[in-house]
CSV table of C-alpha atoms in Angstrom, one decimal:
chain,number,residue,atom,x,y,z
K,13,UNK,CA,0.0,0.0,0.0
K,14,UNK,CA,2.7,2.6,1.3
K,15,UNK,CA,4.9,1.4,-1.7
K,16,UNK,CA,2.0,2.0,-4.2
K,17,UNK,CA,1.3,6.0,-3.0
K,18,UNK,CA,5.0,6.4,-3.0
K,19,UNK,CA,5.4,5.1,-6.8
K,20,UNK,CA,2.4,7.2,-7.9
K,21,UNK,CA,3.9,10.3,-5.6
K,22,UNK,CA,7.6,9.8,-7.6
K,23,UNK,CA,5.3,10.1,-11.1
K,24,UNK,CA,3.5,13.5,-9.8
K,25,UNK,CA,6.6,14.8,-9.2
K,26,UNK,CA,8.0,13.9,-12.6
K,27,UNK,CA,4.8,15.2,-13.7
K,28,UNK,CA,5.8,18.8,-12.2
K,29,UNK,CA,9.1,18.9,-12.5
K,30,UNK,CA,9.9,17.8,-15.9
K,31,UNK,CA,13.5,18.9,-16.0
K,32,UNK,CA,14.3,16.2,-13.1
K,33,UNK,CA,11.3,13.9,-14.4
K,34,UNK,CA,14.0,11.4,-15.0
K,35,UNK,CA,15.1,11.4,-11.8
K,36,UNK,CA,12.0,11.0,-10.4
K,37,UNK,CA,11.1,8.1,-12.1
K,38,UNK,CA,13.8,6.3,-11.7
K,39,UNK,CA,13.4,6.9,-7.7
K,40,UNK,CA,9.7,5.1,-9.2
K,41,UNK,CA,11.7,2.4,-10.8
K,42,UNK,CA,13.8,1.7,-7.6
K,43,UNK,CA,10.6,1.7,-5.1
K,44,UNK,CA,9.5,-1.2,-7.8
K,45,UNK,CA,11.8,-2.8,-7.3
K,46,UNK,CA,13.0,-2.8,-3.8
K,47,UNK,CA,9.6,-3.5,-3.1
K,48,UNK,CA,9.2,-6.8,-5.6
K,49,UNK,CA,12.4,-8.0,-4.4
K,50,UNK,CA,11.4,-7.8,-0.9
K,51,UNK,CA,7.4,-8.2,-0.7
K,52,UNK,CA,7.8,-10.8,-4.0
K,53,UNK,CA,9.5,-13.3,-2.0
K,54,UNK,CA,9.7,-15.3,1.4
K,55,UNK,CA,10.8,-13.4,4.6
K,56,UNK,CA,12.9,-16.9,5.1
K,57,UNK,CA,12.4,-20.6,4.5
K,58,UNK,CA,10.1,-21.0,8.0
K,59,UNK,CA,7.9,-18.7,6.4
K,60,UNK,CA,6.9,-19.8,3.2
K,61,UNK,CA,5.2,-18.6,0.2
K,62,UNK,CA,3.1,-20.1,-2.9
K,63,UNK,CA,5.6,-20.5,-5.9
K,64,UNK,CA,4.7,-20.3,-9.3
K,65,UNK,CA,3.3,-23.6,-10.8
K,66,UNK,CA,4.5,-24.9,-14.1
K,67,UNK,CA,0.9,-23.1,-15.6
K,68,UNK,CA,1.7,-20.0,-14.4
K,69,UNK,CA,5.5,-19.9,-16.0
K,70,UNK,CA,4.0,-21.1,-19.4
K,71,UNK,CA,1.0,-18.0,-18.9
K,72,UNK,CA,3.8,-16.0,-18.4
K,73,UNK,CA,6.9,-16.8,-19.4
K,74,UNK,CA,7.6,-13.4,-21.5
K,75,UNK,CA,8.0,-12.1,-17.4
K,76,UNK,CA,10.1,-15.0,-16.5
K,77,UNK,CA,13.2,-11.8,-15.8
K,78,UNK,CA,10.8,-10.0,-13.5
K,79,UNK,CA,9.5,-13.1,-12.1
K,80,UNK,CA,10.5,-14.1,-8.0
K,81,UNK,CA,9.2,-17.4,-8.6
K,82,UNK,CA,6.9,-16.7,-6.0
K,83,UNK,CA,3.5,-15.3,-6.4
K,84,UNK,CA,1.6,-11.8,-5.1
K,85,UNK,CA,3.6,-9.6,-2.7
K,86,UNK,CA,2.9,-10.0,0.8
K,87,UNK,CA,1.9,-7.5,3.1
K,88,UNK,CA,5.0,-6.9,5.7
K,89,UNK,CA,3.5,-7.3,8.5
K,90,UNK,CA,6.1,-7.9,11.1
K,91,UNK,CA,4.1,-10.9,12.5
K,92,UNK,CA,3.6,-14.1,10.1
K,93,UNK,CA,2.7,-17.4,10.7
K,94,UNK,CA,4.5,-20.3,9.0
K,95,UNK,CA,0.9,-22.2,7.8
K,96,UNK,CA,-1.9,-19.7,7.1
K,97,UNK,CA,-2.5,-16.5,8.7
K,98,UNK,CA,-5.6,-14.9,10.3
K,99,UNK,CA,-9.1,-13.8,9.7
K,100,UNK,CA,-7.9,-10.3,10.5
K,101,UNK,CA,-5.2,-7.8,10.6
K,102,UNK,CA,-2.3,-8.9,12.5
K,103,UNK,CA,-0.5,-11.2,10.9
K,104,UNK,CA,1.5,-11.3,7.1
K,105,UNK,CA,-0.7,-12.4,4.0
K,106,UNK,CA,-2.0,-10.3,1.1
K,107,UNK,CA,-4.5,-8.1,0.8
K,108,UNK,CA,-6.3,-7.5,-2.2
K,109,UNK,CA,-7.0,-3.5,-1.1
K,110,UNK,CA,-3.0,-3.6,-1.3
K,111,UNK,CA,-2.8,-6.1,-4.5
K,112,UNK,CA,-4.9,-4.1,-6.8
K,113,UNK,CA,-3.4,-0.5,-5.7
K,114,UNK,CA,0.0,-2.0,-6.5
K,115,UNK,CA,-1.0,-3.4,-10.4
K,116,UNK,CA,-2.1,0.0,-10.2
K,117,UNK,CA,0.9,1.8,-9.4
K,118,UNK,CA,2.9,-0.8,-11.9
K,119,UNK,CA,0.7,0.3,-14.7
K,120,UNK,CA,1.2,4.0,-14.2
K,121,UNK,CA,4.9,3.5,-14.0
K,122,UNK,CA,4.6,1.9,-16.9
K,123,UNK,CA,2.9,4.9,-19.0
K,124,UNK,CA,4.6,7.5,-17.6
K,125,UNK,CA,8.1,6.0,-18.4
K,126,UNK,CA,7.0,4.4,-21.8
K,127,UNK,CA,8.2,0.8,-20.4
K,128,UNK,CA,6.1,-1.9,-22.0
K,129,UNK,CA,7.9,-4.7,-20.1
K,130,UNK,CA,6.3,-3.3,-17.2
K,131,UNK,CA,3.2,-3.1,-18.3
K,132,UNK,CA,3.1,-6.8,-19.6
K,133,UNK,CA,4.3,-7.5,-15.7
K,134,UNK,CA,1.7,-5.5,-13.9
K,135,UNK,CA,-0.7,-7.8,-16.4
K,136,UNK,CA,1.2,-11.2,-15.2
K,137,UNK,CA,1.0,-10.0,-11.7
K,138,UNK,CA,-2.4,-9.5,-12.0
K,139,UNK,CA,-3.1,-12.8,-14.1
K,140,UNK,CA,-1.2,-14.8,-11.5
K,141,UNK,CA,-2.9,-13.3,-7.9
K,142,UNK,CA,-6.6,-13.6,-9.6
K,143,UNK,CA,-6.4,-17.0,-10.3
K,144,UNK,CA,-5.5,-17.3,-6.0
K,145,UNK,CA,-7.9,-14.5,-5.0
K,146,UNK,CA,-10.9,-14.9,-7.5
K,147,UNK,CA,-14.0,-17.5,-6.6
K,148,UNK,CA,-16.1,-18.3,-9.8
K,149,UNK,CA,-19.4,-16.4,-9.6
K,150,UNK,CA,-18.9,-14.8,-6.5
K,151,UNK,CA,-16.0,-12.2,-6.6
K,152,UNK,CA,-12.4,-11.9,-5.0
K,153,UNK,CA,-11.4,-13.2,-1.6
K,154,UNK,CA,-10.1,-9.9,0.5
K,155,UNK,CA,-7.1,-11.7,2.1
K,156,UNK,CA,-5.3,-14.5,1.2
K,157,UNK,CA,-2.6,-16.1,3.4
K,158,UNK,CA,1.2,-15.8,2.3
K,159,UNK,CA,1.0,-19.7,1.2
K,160,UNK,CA,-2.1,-18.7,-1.0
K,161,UNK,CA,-5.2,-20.3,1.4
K,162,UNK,CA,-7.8,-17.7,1.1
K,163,UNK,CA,-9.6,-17.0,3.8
K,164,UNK,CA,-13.7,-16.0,3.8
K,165,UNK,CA,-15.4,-12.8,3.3
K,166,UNK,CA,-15.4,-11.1,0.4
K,167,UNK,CA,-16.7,-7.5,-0.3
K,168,UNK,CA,-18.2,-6.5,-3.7
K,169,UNK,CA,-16.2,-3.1,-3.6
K,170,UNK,CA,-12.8,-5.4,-4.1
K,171,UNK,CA,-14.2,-7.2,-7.1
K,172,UNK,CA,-14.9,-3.8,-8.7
K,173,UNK,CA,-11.5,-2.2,-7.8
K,174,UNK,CA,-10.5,-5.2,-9.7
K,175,UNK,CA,-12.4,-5.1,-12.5
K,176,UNK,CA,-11.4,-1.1,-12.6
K,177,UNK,CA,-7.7,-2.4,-12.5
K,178,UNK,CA,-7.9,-4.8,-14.8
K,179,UNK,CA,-10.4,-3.1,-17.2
K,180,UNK,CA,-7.3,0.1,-17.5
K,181,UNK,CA,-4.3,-2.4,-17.9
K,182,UNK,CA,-6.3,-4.3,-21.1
K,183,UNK,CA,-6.9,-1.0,-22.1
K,184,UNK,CA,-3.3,-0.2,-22.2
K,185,UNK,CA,-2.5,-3.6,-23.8
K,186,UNK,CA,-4.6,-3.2,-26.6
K,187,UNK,CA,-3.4,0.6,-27.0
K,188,UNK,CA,0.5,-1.3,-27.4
K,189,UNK,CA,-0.9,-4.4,-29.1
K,190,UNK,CA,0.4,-6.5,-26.6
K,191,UNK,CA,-2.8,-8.6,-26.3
K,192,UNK,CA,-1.1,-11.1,-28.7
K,193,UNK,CA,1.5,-11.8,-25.4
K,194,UNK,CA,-1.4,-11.0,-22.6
K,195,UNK,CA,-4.8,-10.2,-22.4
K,196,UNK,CA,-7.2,-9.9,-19.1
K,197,UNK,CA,-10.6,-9.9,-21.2
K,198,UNK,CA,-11.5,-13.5,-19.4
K,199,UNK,CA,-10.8,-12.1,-15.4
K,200,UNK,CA,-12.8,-8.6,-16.5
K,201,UNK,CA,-15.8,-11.1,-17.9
K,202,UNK,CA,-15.9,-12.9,-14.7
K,203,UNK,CA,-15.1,-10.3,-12.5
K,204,UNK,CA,-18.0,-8.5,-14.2
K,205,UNK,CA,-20.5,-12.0,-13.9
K,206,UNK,CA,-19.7,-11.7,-10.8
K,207,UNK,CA,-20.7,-8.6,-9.9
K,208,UNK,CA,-24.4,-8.7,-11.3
K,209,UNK,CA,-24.7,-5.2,-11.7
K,210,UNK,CA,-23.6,-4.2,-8.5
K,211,UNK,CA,-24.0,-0.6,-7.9
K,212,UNK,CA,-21.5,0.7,-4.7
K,213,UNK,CA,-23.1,1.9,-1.6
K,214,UNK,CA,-21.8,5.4,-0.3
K,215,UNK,CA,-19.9,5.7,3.0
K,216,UNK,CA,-18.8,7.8,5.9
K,217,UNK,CA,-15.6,6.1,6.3
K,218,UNK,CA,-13.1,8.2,5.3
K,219,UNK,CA,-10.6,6.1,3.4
K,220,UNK,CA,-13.6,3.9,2.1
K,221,UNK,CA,-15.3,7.2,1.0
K,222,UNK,CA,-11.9,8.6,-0.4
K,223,UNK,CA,-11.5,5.2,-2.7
K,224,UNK,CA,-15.0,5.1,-3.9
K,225,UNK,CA,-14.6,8.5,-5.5
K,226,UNK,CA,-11.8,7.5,-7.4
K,227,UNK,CA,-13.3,4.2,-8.5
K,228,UNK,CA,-16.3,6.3,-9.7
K,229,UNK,CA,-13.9,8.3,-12.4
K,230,UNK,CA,-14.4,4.8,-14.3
K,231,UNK,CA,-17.7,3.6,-13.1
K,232,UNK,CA,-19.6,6.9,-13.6
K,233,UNK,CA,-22.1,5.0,-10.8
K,234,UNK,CA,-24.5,8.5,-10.4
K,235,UNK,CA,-26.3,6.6,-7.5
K,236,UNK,CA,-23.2,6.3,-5.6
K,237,UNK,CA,-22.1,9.7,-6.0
K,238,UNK,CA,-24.8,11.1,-4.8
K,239,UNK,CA,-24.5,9.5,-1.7
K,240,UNK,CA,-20.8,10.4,-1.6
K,241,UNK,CA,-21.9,13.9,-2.1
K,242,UNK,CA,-24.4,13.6,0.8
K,243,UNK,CA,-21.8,12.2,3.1
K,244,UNK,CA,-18.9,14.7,2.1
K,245,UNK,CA,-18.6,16.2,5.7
K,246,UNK,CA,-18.6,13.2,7.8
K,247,UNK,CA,-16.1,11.7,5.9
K,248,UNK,CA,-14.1,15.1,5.6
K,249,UNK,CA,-14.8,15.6,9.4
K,250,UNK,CA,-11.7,16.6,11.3
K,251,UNK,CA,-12.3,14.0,14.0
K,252,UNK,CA,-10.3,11.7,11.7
K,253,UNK,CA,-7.3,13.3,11.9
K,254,UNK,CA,-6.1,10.7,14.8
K,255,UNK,CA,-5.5,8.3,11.8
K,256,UNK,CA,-4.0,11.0,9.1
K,257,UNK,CA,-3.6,8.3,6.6
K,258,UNK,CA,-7.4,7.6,6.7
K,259,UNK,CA,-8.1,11.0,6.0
K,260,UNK,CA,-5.8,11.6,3.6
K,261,UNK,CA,-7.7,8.7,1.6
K,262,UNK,CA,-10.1,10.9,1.5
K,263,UNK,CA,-8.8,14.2,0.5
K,264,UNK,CA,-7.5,12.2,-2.3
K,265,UNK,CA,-10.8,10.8,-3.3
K,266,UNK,CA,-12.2,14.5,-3.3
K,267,UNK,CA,-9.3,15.7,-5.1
K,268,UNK,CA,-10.5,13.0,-8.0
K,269,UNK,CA,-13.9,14.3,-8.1
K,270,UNK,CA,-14.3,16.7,-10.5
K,271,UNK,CA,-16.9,19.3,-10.9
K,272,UNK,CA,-19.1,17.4,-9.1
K,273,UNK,CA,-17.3,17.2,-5.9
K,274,UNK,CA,-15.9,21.3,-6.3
K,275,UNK,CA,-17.5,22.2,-2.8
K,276,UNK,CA,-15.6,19.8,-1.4
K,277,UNK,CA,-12.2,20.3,-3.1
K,278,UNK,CA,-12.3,23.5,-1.4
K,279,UNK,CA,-12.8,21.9,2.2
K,280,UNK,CA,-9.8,19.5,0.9
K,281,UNK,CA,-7.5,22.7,0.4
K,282,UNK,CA,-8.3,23.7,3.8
K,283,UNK,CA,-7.1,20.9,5.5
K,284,UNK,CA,-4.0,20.6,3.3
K,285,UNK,CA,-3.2,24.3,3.4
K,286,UNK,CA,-0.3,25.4,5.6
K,287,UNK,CA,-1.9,26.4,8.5
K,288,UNK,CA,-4.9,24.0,7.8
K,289,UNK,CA,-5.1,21.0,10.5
K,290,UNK,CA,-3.7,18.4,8.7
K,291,UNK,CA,-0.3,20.6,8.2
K,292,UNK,CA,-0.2,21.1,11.7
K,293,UNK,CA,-0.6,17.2,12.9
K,294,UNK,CA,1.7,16.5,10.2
K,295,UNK,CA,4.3,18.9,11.4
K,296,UNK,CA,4.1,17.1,15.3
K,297,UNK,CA,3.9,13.9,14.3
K,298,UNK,CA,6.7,11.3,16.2
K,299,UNK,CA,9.0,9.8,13.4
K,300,UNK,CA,9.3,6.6,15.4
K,301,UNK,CA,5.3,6.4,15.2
K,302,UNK,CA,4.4,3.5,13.0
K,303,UNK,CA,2.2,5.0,10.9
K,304,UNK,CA,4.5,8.1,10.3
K,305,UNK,CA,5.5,6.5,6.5
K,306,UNK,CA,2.1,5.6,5.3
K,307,UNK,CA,0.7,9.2,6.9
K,308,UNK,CA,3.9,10.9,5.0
K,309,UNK,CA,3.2,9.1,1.9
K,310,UNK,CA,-0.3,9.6,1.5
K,311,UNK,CA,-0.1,13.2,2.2
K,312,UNK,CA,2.6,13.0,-0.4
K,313,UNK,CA,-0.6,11.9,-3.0
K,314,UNK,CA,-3.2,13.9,-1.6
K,315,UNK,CA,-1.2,17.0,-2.5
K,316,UNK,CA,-0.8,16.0,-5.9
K,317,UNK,CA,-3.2,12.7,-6.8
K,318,UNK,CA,-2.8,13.2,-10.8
K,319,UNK,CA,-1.3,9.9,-11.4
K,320,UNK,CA,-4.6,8.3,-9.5
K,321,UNK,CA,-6.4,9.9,-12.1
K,322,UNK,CA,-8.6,8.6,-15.4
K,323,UNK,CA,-6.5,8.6,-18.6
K,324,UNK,CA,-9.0,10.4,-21.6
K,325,UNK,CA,-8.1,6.9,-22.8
K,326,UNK,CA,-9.5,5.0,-20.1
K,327,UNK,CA,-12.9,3.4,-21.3
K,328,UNK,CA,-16.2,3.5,-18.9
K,329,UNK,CA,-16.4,0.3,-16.5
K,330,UNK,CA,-19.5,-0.8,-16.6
K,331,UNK,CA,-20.8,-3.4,-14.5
């Protein structure tokens, strides 16, 4: 998750600062890779994770340089069990909230540096973890252990993050004619039979709320941003600032919202402005905290979230 926002933050900043744009994304290009090399493979042999079967090296095989061996990324969390993990938050595994943000990142990196290698890896990631994550007819597992074992509960919102995911990287494929090597049209058509013509509730939750709004730049779902609309100020509330990061979710998702959202880009300013609240937490904030990264990070984004943004390339998802 932190690694995603941090790629993305190294494009903006290419994006504004075009005589150093190189540098920047090639800070991108290391963060990839530091984070593949790390997250891509076993913390050590007493904690192992799924390798690659001989199916998925055949799939695959023009990514067999970029490959680990192993599949996903995991988490990080400092705690892992060697068999399984848990039905929560505490110990190692993956996350498809984390999964689909960092295919994502990967296929950003991979426009804004022109690198199609990378953009036929973010697709074998994504083909690789889908056939794990994905349950015929019902949707995508939200966690899976580091050894692959999903574990229950589902929530239709990851299935469409997915299907948003994997909707813009085929679009990107067919725009470099690559689907001759890879193409994701099967996992969108299931993802999609899946979902039934889901339609995605509002929310007050601020990081919830946040990623809705930028899911909605592809799904153009009018219901549910109308209720994001309605529930702009609980999730903009300032009684969220305990948890920055959460917030800062948020303020990105409003900073994706167009027109329709313009009343609440405004409030967004205001707590990003110098002297707004978020400026000041950020300012006091302990470095040893544990959450100073991802707080640093996604303030990073919310500042500048144009690489979350649609491409005028990017097709309507529709469910």
């Amino acid at each position: 998750w932190t690694d995603a926002f941090g790629v993305m933050g190294f494009l903006a900043l290419a994006s504004q600062d075009p005589d150093n744009a190189e540098v920047h994304v090639g800070a991108a290009r290391s963060l990839i890779e530091a984070t593949e090399r790390t997250l891509g493979r076993p913390r050590d042999a007493s904690l192992p994770m799924e390798r690659e079967t001989e199916n998925d090296r055949k799939l695959t095989s023009f990514d067999a340089q970029r490959s680990t061996g192993f599949v996903g990324l995991r988490i990080g969390k400092v705690r892992a069990l060697s068999e399984g993990t848990d039905a929560g938050m505490t110990f190692d595994g993956m996350y498809w909230h984390y999964v689909d943000k960092w295919l994502f990142a990967l296929l950003r990196f991979a426009q804004a540096s022109g690198d199609d290698e990378m953009l036929l890896h973010a697709a074998a990631v994504a083909s690789k973890v889908f056939r794990r994550f994905f349950r015929e007819g019902r949707g995508v597992y939200w966690k899976l252990s580091t050894d692959g074992k999903p574990v229950e509960g589902m929530t239709d919102d990851d299935s469409l993050s997915a299907l948003v995911v994997f909707s813009c990287i085929q679009c990107a494929l067919e725009t470099k004619g690559k689907t001759g090597i890879i193409s994701l049209n099967k996992e969108i058509d299931a993802l999609r039979t899946a979902l039934g013509g889901y339609h995605s509730p509002g929310t007050s939750d601020p990081l919830g709320w946040g990623f809705k709004w930028w899911k909605a730049q592809w799904t153009c779902d009018e219901a549910c941003i109308r209720q994001l609309l309605q529930r702009g100020d609980a999730a903009l509330s300032e009684r969220h600032a305990g948890l920055p990061f959460r917030l800062y979710g948020a303020l990105i998702g409003c900073r994706l919202s167009g027109t329709r959202g313009a009343d609440l880009q405004r409030r967004a300013s205001s707590l990003l402005s110098k002297d707004g609240l978020l400026s000041q937490v950020d300012r006091s904030e302990d470095p040893e905290s544990g959450l100073w990264g991802i707080n640093k990070v996604m303030r990073a984004v919310a500042l500048d979230p144009s690489a979350m943004r649609r491409r005028e390339d990017e097709p309507d998802v529709v469910v």
